[in-house]
Each structure stands twice: as structure tokens, then as C-alpha cells.
C-alpha positions as a printed NumPy array, in Angstrom:
array([[ -81.595,  -52.167, -235.362],
       [ -83.512,  -48.887, -236.236],
       [ -82.272,  -46.589, -239.449],
       [ -82.678,  -42.668, -238.897],
       [ -84.345,  -42.833, -242.55 ],
       [ -87.932,  -43.037, -242.296],
       [ -91.356,  -41.747, -243.115],
       [ -94.854,  -41.4  , -241.761],
       [ -98.266,  -39.863, -242.814],
       [-101.54 ,  -39.58 , -240.879],
       [-104.855,  -38.046, -241.84 ],
       [-107.563,  -37.177, -239.85 ],
       [-110.768,  -35.875, -240.889],
       [-113.331,  -33.943, -238.746],
       [-116.707,  -32.77 , -239.832],
       [-115.502,  -30.   , -241.909],
       [-112.085,  -30.14 , -241.431],
       [-108.923,  -32.252, -242.808],
       [-105.654,  -32.381, -240.902],
       [-102.727,  -33.948, -242.415],
       [ -99.564,  -34.772, -240.234],
       [ -96.409,  -35.676, -242.456],
       [ -92.834,  -37.02 , -240.865],
       [ -89.431,  -37.276, -242.779],
       [ -86.518,  -38.129, -241.245],
       [ -82.52 ,  -38.576, -242.486],
       [ -79.603,  -39.201, -240.841],
       [ -78.057,  -36.581, -238.427],
       [ -75.482,  -36.327, -235.811],
       [ -77.774,  -34.878, -233.807],
       [ -81.579,  -34.383, -233.393],
       [ -82.295,  -31.308, -236.039],
       [ -86.028,  -30.279, -236.207],
       [ -87.969,  -28.562, -238.892],
       [ -91.461,  -27.626, -238.412],
       [ -93.637,  -26.426, -241.074],
       [ -97.459,  -25.732, -240.691],
       [-100.787,  -23.513, -241.131],
       [-101.273,  -23.55 , -237.156],
       [-100.788,  -20.43 , -235.391],
       [ -99.706,  -21.895, -232.074],
       [ -96.131,  -21.713, -231.263],
       [ -96.578,  -23.748, -227.734],
       [ -98.245,  -26.504, -229.87 ],
       [ -94.872,  -26.723, -231.976],
       [ -92.887,  -27.056, -228.918],
       [ -94.73 ,  -29.911, -227.319],
       [ -94.943,  -31.716, -230.97 ],
       [ -90.689,  -31.08 , -230.805],
       [ -90.678,  -32.395, -227.82 ],
       [ -92.91 ,  -35.658, -228.506],
       [ -90.678,  -36.011, -231.431],
       [ -87.368,  -35.934, -229.781],
       [ -88.354,  -38.355, -227.152],
       [ -89.228,  -40.791, -229.558],
       [ -87.257,  -40.555, -232.353],
       [ -83.851,  -39.465, -230.509],
       [ -81.675,  -38.758, -233.658],
       [ -81.742,  -37.665, -236.987],
       [ -82.721,  -34.77 , -239.065],
       [ -86.775,  -34.806, -238.671],
       [ -88.972,  -32.79 , -240.924],
       [ -92.588,  -32.382, -239.761],
       [ -95.385,  -30.997, -241.789],
       [ -98.949,  -29.911, -240.083],
       [-101.791,  -28.715, -242.238],
       [-105.208,  -28.204, -241.665],
       [-107.486,  -27.629, -244.796],
       [-111.283,  -27.409, -244.93 ],
       [-113.081,  -30.141, -246.854],
       [-113.934,  -29.748, -250.435],
       [-117.505,  -28.625, -250.473],
       [-119.806,  -31.425, -250.298],
       [-122.369,  -31.941, -253.027],
       [-125.155,  -29.608, -252.278],
       [-128.916,  -30.736, -252.587],
       [-131.498,  -28.75 , -254.335],
       [-134.468,  -27.925, -252.13 ],
       [-137.452,  -29.06 , -254.548],
       [-140.021,  -26.598, -253.036],
       [-137.992,  -23.554, -253.632],
       [-137.21 ,  -24.848, -257.046],
       [-140.869,  -25.186, -257.91 ],
       [-142.056,  -21.995, -256.461],
       [-139.14 ,  -20.278, -258.233],
       [-139.906,  -21.787, -261.515],
       [-143.488,  -20.728, -261.306],
       [-142.504,  -17.432, -260.543],
       [-139.927,  -16.976, -263.409],
       [-142.936,  -18.263, -265.697],
       [-145.562,  -15.552, -264.444],
       [-143.147,  -13.05 , -264.785],
       [-142.033,  -13.686, -268.111],
       [-145.441,  -14.502, -269.524],
       [-145.563,  -16.16 , -272.678],
       [-141.748,  -15.592, -273.766],
       [-139.697,  -18.964, -273.357],
       [-137.031,  -19.597, -271.193],
       [-134.038,  -21.388, -271.797],
       [-132.887,  -24.342, -269.634],
       [-129.523,  -23.056, -269.521],
       [-130.96 ,  -19.592, -268.075],
       [-132.611,  -21.479, -265.29 ],
       [-129.585,  -23.599, -264.642],
       [-127.576,  -20.717, -264.098],
       [-129.216,  -19.64 , -261.322],
       [-129.624,  -22.713, -259.53 ],
       [-127.349,  -21.493, -256.822],
       [-130.433,  -19.613, -255.364],
       [-132.119,  -23.268, -255.168],
       [-129.258,  -24.846, -252.841],
       [-130.346,  -25.691, -249.579],
       [-129.264,  -22.738, -247.183],
       [-128.979,  -25.288, -244.26 ],
       [-125.871,  -26.76 , -245.438],
       [-122.925,  -24.776, -243.582],
       [-119.464,  -25.378, -243.417],
       [-118.172,  -25.232, -239.522],
       [-114.853,  -23.407, -238.866],
       [-114.239,  -25.47 , -235.566],
       [-110.737,  -26.215, -234.677],
       [-109.639,  -29.735, -234.333],
       [-109.029,  -29.992, -230.593],
       [-105.113,  -30.061, -229.227],
       [-106.026,  -33.46 , -227.476],
       [-106.276,  -34.783, -231.225],
       [-103.304,  -33.265, -232.568],
       [-100.998,  -34.439, -230.209],
       [-102.62 ,  -38.066, -230.877],
       [-102.227,  -37.84 , -234.283],
       [ -98.641,  -36.707, -234.068],
       [ -97.97 ,  -39.724, -231.74 ],
       [ -99.719,  -41.82 , -234.741],
       [ -97.478,  -40.306, -237.357],
       [ -94.364,  -40.546, -235.383],
       [ -95.274,  -44.624, -234.726],
       [ -95.751,  -44.919, -238.469],
       [ -91.809,  -43.326, -239.107],
       [ -90.163,  -45.334, -236.504],
       [ -91.85 ,  -48.374, -237.931],
       [ -90.318,  -47.596, -241.516],
       [ -87.148,  -46.785, -239.637],
       [ -87.115,  -50.114, -238.349],
       [ -87.875,  -51.565, -241.598],
       [ -84.847,  -49.955, -243.496],
       [ -82.793,  -50.963, -240.121],
       [ -83.485,  -54.689, -240.766],
       [ -82.042,  -53.979, -244.716],
       [ -78.714,  -52.319, -243.023],
       [ -78.543,  -55.481, -240.599],
       [ -78.381,  -57.768, -243.436],
       [ -75.579,  -55.806, -245.109],
       [ -73.608,  -55.414, -241.904],
       [ -73.746,  -58.981, -241.115],
       [ -72.554,  -59.719, -245.035],
       [ -69.663,  -57.226, -244.911],
       [ -68.556,  -58.218, -241.096],
       [ -68.72 ,  -62.184, -242.437],
       [ -66.4  ,  -60.984, -245.245],
       [ -63.985,  -59.355, -243.097],
       [ -63.785,  -62.619, -240.627],
       [ -63.373,  -64.982, -243.907],
       [ -60.621,  -62.797, -245.006],
       [ -59.089,  -62.971, -241.553],
       [ -59.047,  -66.592, -241.287],
       [ -57.271,  -67.019, -244.549],
       [ -54.644,  -64.42 , -243.44 ],
       [ -54.03 ,  -66.903, -240.526],
       [ -53.596,  -69.716, -242.614],
       [ -51.325,  -67.7  , -244.935],
       [ -49.32 ,  -66.195, -241.796],
       [ -48.676,  -69.632, -240.33 ],
       [ -46.85 ,  -70.647, -243.805],
       [ -45.256,  -67.04 , -244.013],
       [ -43.535,  -67.327, -240.173],
       [ -42.107,  -70.797, -241.125],
       [ -40.736,  -69.365, -244.22 ],
       [ -39.111,  -66.37 , -242.435],
       [ -37.605,  -68.809, -239.683],
       [ -36.327,  -71.162, -241.999],
       [ -34.656,  -68.072, -244.135],
       [ -33.123,  -66.685, -240.877],
       [ -31.92 ,  -69.87 , -239.597],
       [ -30.333,  -70.098, -243.173],
       [ -28.613,  -66.805, -242.927],
       [ -27.139,  -67.563, -239.386],
       [ -25.588,  -70.666, -240.498],
       [ -23.922,  -68.748, -242.991],
       [ -22.441,  -65.949, -241.194],
       [ -21.355,  -68.298, -238.248],
       [ -17.61 ,  -67.918, -239.298],
       [ -18.115,  -64.423, -238.88 ],
       [ -17.397,  -62.746, -235.347],
       [ -20.541,  -61.055, -233.949],
       [ -21.677,  -59.621, -230.907],
       [ -24.185,  -62.763, -229.75 ],
       [ -26.155,  -60.254, -227.555],
       [ -26.661,  -57.835, -230.298],
       [ -27.533,  -60.176, -232.904],
       [ -30.561,  -61.684, -230.996],
       [ -31.375,  -58.404, -230.153],
       [ -31.726,  -57.52 , -233.863],
       [ -33.617,  -60.711, -234.402],
       [ -35.784,  -60.292, -231.853],
       [ -36.559,  -56.476, -233.176],
       [ -36.966,  -57.994, -237.127],
       [ -39.572,  -60.724, -235.683],
       [ -41.61 ,  -58.281, -233.667],
       [ -41.861,  -55.695, -236.519],
       [ -43.103,  -58.507, -238.827],
       [ -45.295,  -60.576, -236.38 ],
       [ -49.046,  -59.7  , -236.951],
       [ -50.494,  -62.312, -234.209],
       [ -51.44 ,  -59.454, -231.922],
       [ -53.102,  -57.886, -234.566],
       [ -54.84 ,  -60.638, -235.564],
       [ -56.156,  -61.662, -232.093],
       [ -57.351,  -58.194, -231.505],
       [ -59.136,  -57.988, -234.648],
       [ -60.772,  -61.171, -234.179],
       [ -62.245,  -59.75 , -230.707],
       [ -63.288,  -56.95 , -232.243],
       [ -65.197,  -58.69 , -235.077],
       [ -66.861,  -61.025, -232.415],
       [ -67.774,  -57.506, -230.604],
       [ -69.513,  -56.128, -233.628],
       [ -71.531,  -59.132, -234.454],
       [ -72.91 ,  -59.247, -230.794],
       [ -73.553,  -55.765, -231.121],
       [ -75.962,  -55.638, -234.224],
       [ -78.217,  -58.167, -232.276],
       [ -78.548,  -55.651, -229.546],
       [ -81.506,  -53.681, -228.982],
       [ -81.533,  -49.426, -228.755],
       [ -79.503,  -47.144, -230.29 ],
       [ -76.602,  -48.446, -231.717],
       [ -75.006,  -46.106, -234.158],
       [ -72.511,  -44.684, -231.93 ],
       [ -71.346,  -48.017, -230.846],
       [ -71.139,  -49.888, -234.057],
       [ -69.323,  -46.515, -235.663],
       [ -66.858,  -46.896, -232.836],
       [ -66.1  ,  -50.611, -233.357],
       [ -65.724,  -50.115, -236.663],
       [ -62.837,  -47.697, -236.237],
       [ -61.25 ,  -50.224, -234.208],
       [ -61.587,  -52.542, -236.757],
       [ -59.879,  -50.421, -239.274],
       [ -56.924,  -49.603, -236.761],
       [ -56.214,  -53.275, -236.969],
       [ -56.473,  -54.059, -240.425],
       [ -54.355,  -50.785, -241.393],
       [ -51.603,  -52.043, -238.827],
       [ -51.617,  -55.745, -240.31 ],
       [ -51.193,  -54.538, -243.757],
       [ -48.433,  -52.387, -242.764],
       [ -46.715,  -55.022, -241.053],
       [ -46.814,  -57.496, -243.911],
       [ -45.345,  -57.463, -247.354],
       [ -46.762,  -60.676, -248.366],
       [ -48.892,  -60.128, -251.693],
       [ -51.651,  -62.43 , -250.698],
       [ -52.014,  -60.728, -247.375],
       [ -52.183,  -57.266, -248.613],
       [ -54.8  ,  -58.288, -251.357],
       [ -56.915,  -59.626, -248.319],
       [ -56.18 ,  -56.447, -246.233],
       [ -57.333,  -54.266, -249.251],
       [ -60.533,  -56.601, -249.461],
       [ -61.281,  -56.026, -245.719],
       [ -60.774,  -52.196, -246.147],
       [ -63.34 ,  -52.193, -248.825],
       [ -66.05 ,  -54.205, -246.392],
       [ -65.239,  -52.075, -243.807],
       [ -66.006,  -48.923, -245.886],
       [ -69.338,  -50.382, -246.736],
       [ -70.039,  -50.629, -242.808],
       [ -68.863,  -47.516, -242.088],
       [ -71.082,  -45.771, -244.616],
       [ -74.099,  -47.807, -243.228],
       [ -73.204,  -47.214, -239.782],
       [ -73.877,  -43.503, -240.377],
       [ -77.583,  -43.927, -241.246],
       [ -77.971,  -46.243, -237.59 ],
       [ -80.002,  -44.552, -234.481]])
């Protein structure tokens, strides 16, 4: 399972240049790409976009690519030039004393002029390779985040499953109570002249209206499918979101059919667990 939240950064150094490539991603229904760089090439941006989209599929992805020159390395003083300059200054100034500060303030003349900063550009092939490495790092962090989401999903779906098992036990007792109550009421009205067919029809309608057996069966199946799905590989976010909606539909129907206090409390608890699942599912690839 892969989250849509991730981060990856890669740095590359050539002789004189530093390339830093940073990728941040967060959840989004689609693939949204944002590119910031001091590179001039528009074609390179398109190539990077296509590469990132192919690997990351979905999410709001922000890519920052910057090339900068290295901080100038410590320069070496040319000793020969230093001695020649020192002797020349002394001969020009004669007997006048020269302060150390005056000499040090002019040491820029003594640096080895052979050390120059090259402005060669980093090859396109290298930039693409660095992009791939940064994307791989970002995806790796998305998988790590995905593990955490998966744990939360398991925890909440297991809580829903436990609540459903408790509802099954309560429902059996509830049906028995309802049956006994109806039988008792029928015995009381035996002396009253009623249309038997109409009475059976009304009883059937009443029992069907309060029966939650179908909802319990469908909810059990949805829970099993959910547990199977979170073990799968690939992009699971949309599928998990769809199953969550189906689970919610059955919980709502179940709650509407029952006026039993215990079952109502359990459906409220299930809704709370389902809400947490839905929040997490929006961040799943």
C-alpha cells in the first residue's frame, strides 16, 4: 500500500556545480504537477513531468530543481609570487615600515590564478538520472507512510467487524422477543373478527421492515472484501474508497431499521470507525 504523501531529495556535485532535486507529494484526486527551477529548458521540464507522472501516478507533486555554483574552494597562495612581491614592496618603500595588515589586505594579488571556476553545464542524462533517484526516494517514503495507514485501516475495520458480531448476537435475542410479543398480541385479538390474509400481510410487512439479516450479510461481505483489498498491491485508494461507501450504506440502513438501544450504539461506533477509514483512504494512491 502506498500513500500519496512523500518526500525525496537528491544532491549531485560536478567539478564546479551542485544540482539539488527535491520532490514533495500530497494527496489529490488527480495528478497535479508543479515545477520550480532555475533551468532554462522547457523541454526538460516536460520530460521530468512525464517521468514523475509515470512513476507516481496520482497526487499533488511539487518538484524543485536548482543548479548552483560551488562555494569557491580555499585558494592557495603562490609562494614564489609572494616572495617577489614582498621584496618589491620593501625596495619601493625603502626604510619605511610596512604593516602586516597592509600586506594581508593585498593578498588577493597572490592567489594562484590557475584555479578557475568552470561553468560547464550538467548533462541532461545526469539530470534525468537524478530525477529518477529523487522519485524513487519519494516513493519509498510513500510506502513507509502506507504501512502506517494500513495498520490504522486494519484496526478500524476490525473494530467494525467486532461490532457487527455483537449486533448478530443482540439481533437473535431481539427477533425472539419480537416474535413472542407478536404471538402474544395475536392471542389477545383472536376473539376479534379480522381478515386473516390481511393480518398475515401486515405482519409480513412489519417483520420485513425490522429484519436486518440482509444488511448484516452484505456488511459481512463488504468487510471481508475490504480486508482482502488492503492486502493487494498497486493503486488501491479508489477501490478502498468505494468499498467504504458500500459499508457506510449498510451501516446506515441497519441503524435505520433498528430501534434497539444497544444496536443503535454499536452502529454509531461503526460509523465513527468508518469515518476514520474514509479519512485515511483519501491519502491512499
